[in-house]
């Protein structure tokens, strides 16, 4: 089984990534933190630079991922500032910002940056959906209690099996796993 390092301190992200990579016989080893994060509006740029810097330090194949929630009615906010917004205003604050807004479209985006001796590659994933009008506690983390994926009635927090299949992170990691498996053959 090939080993790959995932730089994150987020237990939920590790579990979600393990589910995907195990299917491809890739063994995930987590490594705390993704290093010093740069300030940028681009998830891809943040992930790419973190992965590049980490590879220079660790010198083992690794990946870093950066995600964000983009809400249409808020012109894409919180986007690349999703962690900051969650920390400061939480899901409750997001619902307050949206108020009675009827157009509640949103999307999660994820950028996975994989680095090895050949350089850095980016794999992306996105899932469309909408923001609920109340918080639904359940499984998952972050904004899962208020994000309803398109074609479904419940939030990710209340329908976790769906999240595992269609999330922004699953899509990006499937692409990474396929790339790594094809590379081996
Ligand atoms: P980061 O990728 O760890 O910087 O995540 C940015 C913010 O988005 C954090 O506050 C996360 O809690 C949130 N977030 C990232 N991915 C997800 C997800 O899959 N579901 C819900 N919230 C997420």
Coordinates of C-alpha atoms and ligand atoms in Angstrom, one line a residue:
X1 CA 0.0 0.0 0.0
X2 CA 1.5 3.4 -1.0
X3 CA 1.7 6.0 1.7
X4 CA 0.8 9.6 1.3
X5 CA 1.0 12.5 3.8
X6 CA -2.0 14.7 4.4
X7 CA -1.1 18.0 6.1
X8 CA -4.0 18.9 8.3
X9 CA -5.1 19.1 11.9
X10 CA -8.7 18.7 11.0
X11 CA -9.9 15.2 12.2
X12 CA -13.0 15.4 10.0
X13 CA -11.0 16.1 6.9
X14 CA -8.8 13.1 7.7
X15 CA -11.7 10.7 8.0
X16 CA -13.3 12.0 4.8
X17 CA -10.0 11.7 2.9
X18 CA -9.4 8.2 4.3
X19 CA -12.7 6.9 3.0
X20 CA -11.8 8.0 -0.5
X21 CA -8.1 7.0 -0.6
X22 CA -8.7 3.6 1.0
X23 CA -10.8 2.7 -2.0
X24 CA -7.7 3.2 -4.2
X25 CA -5.4 1.3 -1.8
X26 CA -3.6 4.5 -0.8
X27 CA -2.6 4.7 2.8
X28 CA -3.1 8.2 4.3
X29 CA -0.8 9.4 7.1
X30 CA -1.9 12.7 8.7
X31 CA 0.7 15.3 9.6
X32 CA -0.5 18.2 11.8
X33 CA -1.1 21.6 10.3
X34 CA -0.6 22.8 6.7
X35 CA 2.2 25.2 7.6
X36 CA 1.9 29.0 7.6
X37 CA -1.1 30.0 5.5
X38 CA -0.7 32.8 3.0
X39 CA -3.4 35.4 2.6
X40 CA -5.0 35.1 -0.7
X41 CA -8.5 35.1 -2.3
X42 CA -7.6 31.9 -4.2
X43 CA -8.0 28.5 -2.6
X44 CA -5.7 27.1 -5.3
X45 CA -2.9 29.5 -4.6
X46 CA -3.1 28.9 -0.8
X47 CA -3.0 25.1 -1.3
X48 CA -0.2 25.3 -3.9
X49 CA 2.1 27.4 -1.8
X50 CA 1.5 25.5 1.4
X51 CA 2.2 22.2 -0.4
X52 CA 5.3 23.5 -2.1
X53 CA 6.8 24.9 1.1
X54 CA 5.9 21.7 3.0
X55 CA 7.6 19.5 0.4
X56 CA 10.8 21.5 0.7
X57 CA 10.7 20.8 4.4
X58 CA 9.5 17.2 4.6
X59 CA 10.7 15.8 1.2
X60 CA 8.0 13.1 1.1
X61 CA 4.9 13.0 -1.3
X62 CA 2.2 15.0 0.4
X63 CA -1.0 17.0 -0.1
X64 CA -2.6 20.0 1.4
X65 CA -6.2 21.1 0.8
X66 CA -8.0 24.3 1.2
X67 CA -11.8 24.7 1.1
X68 CA -14.4 27.4 1.3
X69 CA -18.1 28.2 1.1
X70 CA -19.1 30.7 -1.5
X71 CA -22.6 32.3 -1.0
X72 CA -24.1 34.0 -4.1
X73 CA -26.2 36.6 -2.3
X74 CA -23.1 37.7 -0.4
X75 CA -21.0 38.0 -3.6
X76 CA -19.0 34.9 -2.8
X77 CA -18.4 35.6 0.9
X78 CA -17.0 34.0 3.0
X79 CA -15.0 32.2 0.2
X80 CA -11.3 32.0 1.0
X81 CA -12.1 33.6 4.4
X82 CA -14.4 30.8 5.5
X83 CA -12.4 29.7 8.5
X84 CA -12.1 33.3 9.7
X85 CA -15.9 33.8 9.3
X86 CA -16.8 30.6 11.0
X87 CA -14.6 31.5 13.9
X88 CA -16.0 35.0 14.2
X89 CA -19.7 34.7 13.3
X90 CA -20.4 31.0 12.9
X91 CA -23.2 29.4 11.0
X92 CA -25.6 31.6 13.0
X93 CA -23.9 34.8 11.8
X94 CA -24.1 33.6 8.2
X95 CA -27.9 33.0 8.6
X96 CA -28.2 36.4 10.1
X97 CA -26.3 38.0 7.2
X98 CA -28.7 36.3 4.7
X99 CA -31.8 37.2 6.7
X100 CA -35.0 36.6 4.7
X101 CA -33.1 36.5 1.4
X102 CA -34.9 34.1 -0.9
X103 CA -32.0 33.5 -3.3
X104 CA -29.8 31.3 -1.1
X105 CA -27.6 29.6 -3.7
X106 CA -24.1 28.6 -2.6
X107 CA -21.2 26.3 -3.4
X108 CA -18.4 24.6 -1.6
X109 CA -15.1 24.6 -3.4
X110 CA -12.0 22.6 -2.6
X111 CA -8.4 22.8 -3.9
X112 CA -6.1 19.9 -3.2
X113 CA -2.4 20.5 -3.9
X114 CA -0.2 17.4 -4.2
X115 CA 3.6 17.8 -4.1
X116 CA 6.4 15.4 -4.9
X117 CA 9.8 15.5 -6.5
X118 CA 8.2 16.3 -9.8
X119 CA 6.5 19.5 -8.6
X120 CA 3.0 20.5 -7.5
X121 CA -0.3 19.6 -9.0
X122 CA -3.8 21.0 -8.2
X123 CA -7.0 19.0 -8.2
X124 CA -10.3 20.8 -7.6
X125 CA -13.8 19.9 -6.7
X126 CA -17.1 21.9 -6.2
X127 CA -20.6 21.1 -5.1
X128 CA -23.6 23.4 -5.7
X129 CA -26.4 23.8 -3.2
X130 CA -28.1 26.3 -1.0
X131 CA -28.1 27.7 2.5
X132 CA -30.8 26.5 4.9
X133 CA -32.9 28.9 6.9
X134 CA -32.0 27.2 10.2
X135 CA -29.1 25.3 11.7
X136 CA -29.3 21.5 11.6
X137 CA -26.8 19.9 14.0
X138 CA -25.6 16.5 13.1
X139 CA -22.5 14.9 11.6
X140 CA -19.7 16.7 9.8
X141 CA -18.2 20.0 10.7
X142 CA -17.9 23.7 9.8
X143 CA -20.8 24.8 7.6
X144 CA -22.3 21.3 7.1
X145 CA -25.3 22.2 9.4
X146 CA -26.5 24.9 6.9
X147 CA -25.5 23.6 3.5
X148 CA -28.1 21.7 1.5
X149 CA -26.6 20.1 -1.7
X150 CA -28.5 20.5 -4.9
X151 CA -31.1 17.8 -5.5
X152 CA -31.4 17.0 -1.8
X153 CA -33.6 18.2 1.0
X154 CA -31.3 17.9 4.0
X155 CA -28.1 19.5 5.0
X156 CA -24.8 17.7 4.8
X157 CA -24.9 17.4 8.6
X158 CA -28.2 15.4 8.3
X159 CA -27.2 13.3 5.3
X160 CA -23.6 12.4 5.7
X161 CA -23.6 9.5 3.3
X162 CA -24.4 11.9 0.6
X163 CA -21.6 14.2 1.6
X164 CA -19.1 11.3 1.4
X165 CA -20.2 10.7 -2.2
X166 CA -20.6 14.2 -3.7
X167 CA -18.7 16.7 -1.6
X168 CA -16.2 19.2 -3.0
X169 CA -13.5 17.3 -1.1
X170 CA -14.6 13.9 -2.3
X171 CA -14.5 15.1 -5.9
X172 CA -11.0 16.7 -5.6
X173 CA -9.6 13.7 -3.7
X174 CA -11.0 11.2 -6.3
X175 CA -9.1 13.1 -8.9
X176 CA -5.9 13.0 -6.8
X177 CA -6.4 9.2 -6.1
X178 CA -6.9 8.5 -9.8
X179 CA -3.8 10.5 -10.7
X180 CA -1.7 8.6 -8.1
X181 CA -3.0 5.2 -9.2
X182 CA -2.4 5.8 -12.9
X183 CA 1.1 7.2 -12.2
X184 CA 2.0 3.9 -10.5
X185 CA 0.9 1.7 -13.4
Ligands
LIG1 P1 -10.1 25.2 5.5 O1 -9.9 24.5 4.2 O2 -9.7 24.3 6.7 O3 -9.3 26.5 5.6 O4 -11.6 25.5 5.7 C1 -12.2 26.7 5.6 C2 -13.4 26.8 6.4 O5 -14.5 26.1 5.7 C3 -13.4 26.1 7.8 O6 -14.0 26.9 8.7 C4 -14.1 24.9 7.6 O7 -14.8 24.6 8.8 C5 -15.1 25.1 6.5 N1 -15.2 23.9 5.7 C6 -14.2 23.4 4.9 N2 -14.7 22.3 4.3 C7 -15.9 22.1 4.8 C8 -16.9 21.0 4.7 O8 -16.7 20.0 4.0 N3 -18.0 21.2 5.3 C9 -18.3 22.3 6.1 N4 -17.5 23.3 6.3 C10 -16.3 23.2 5.7

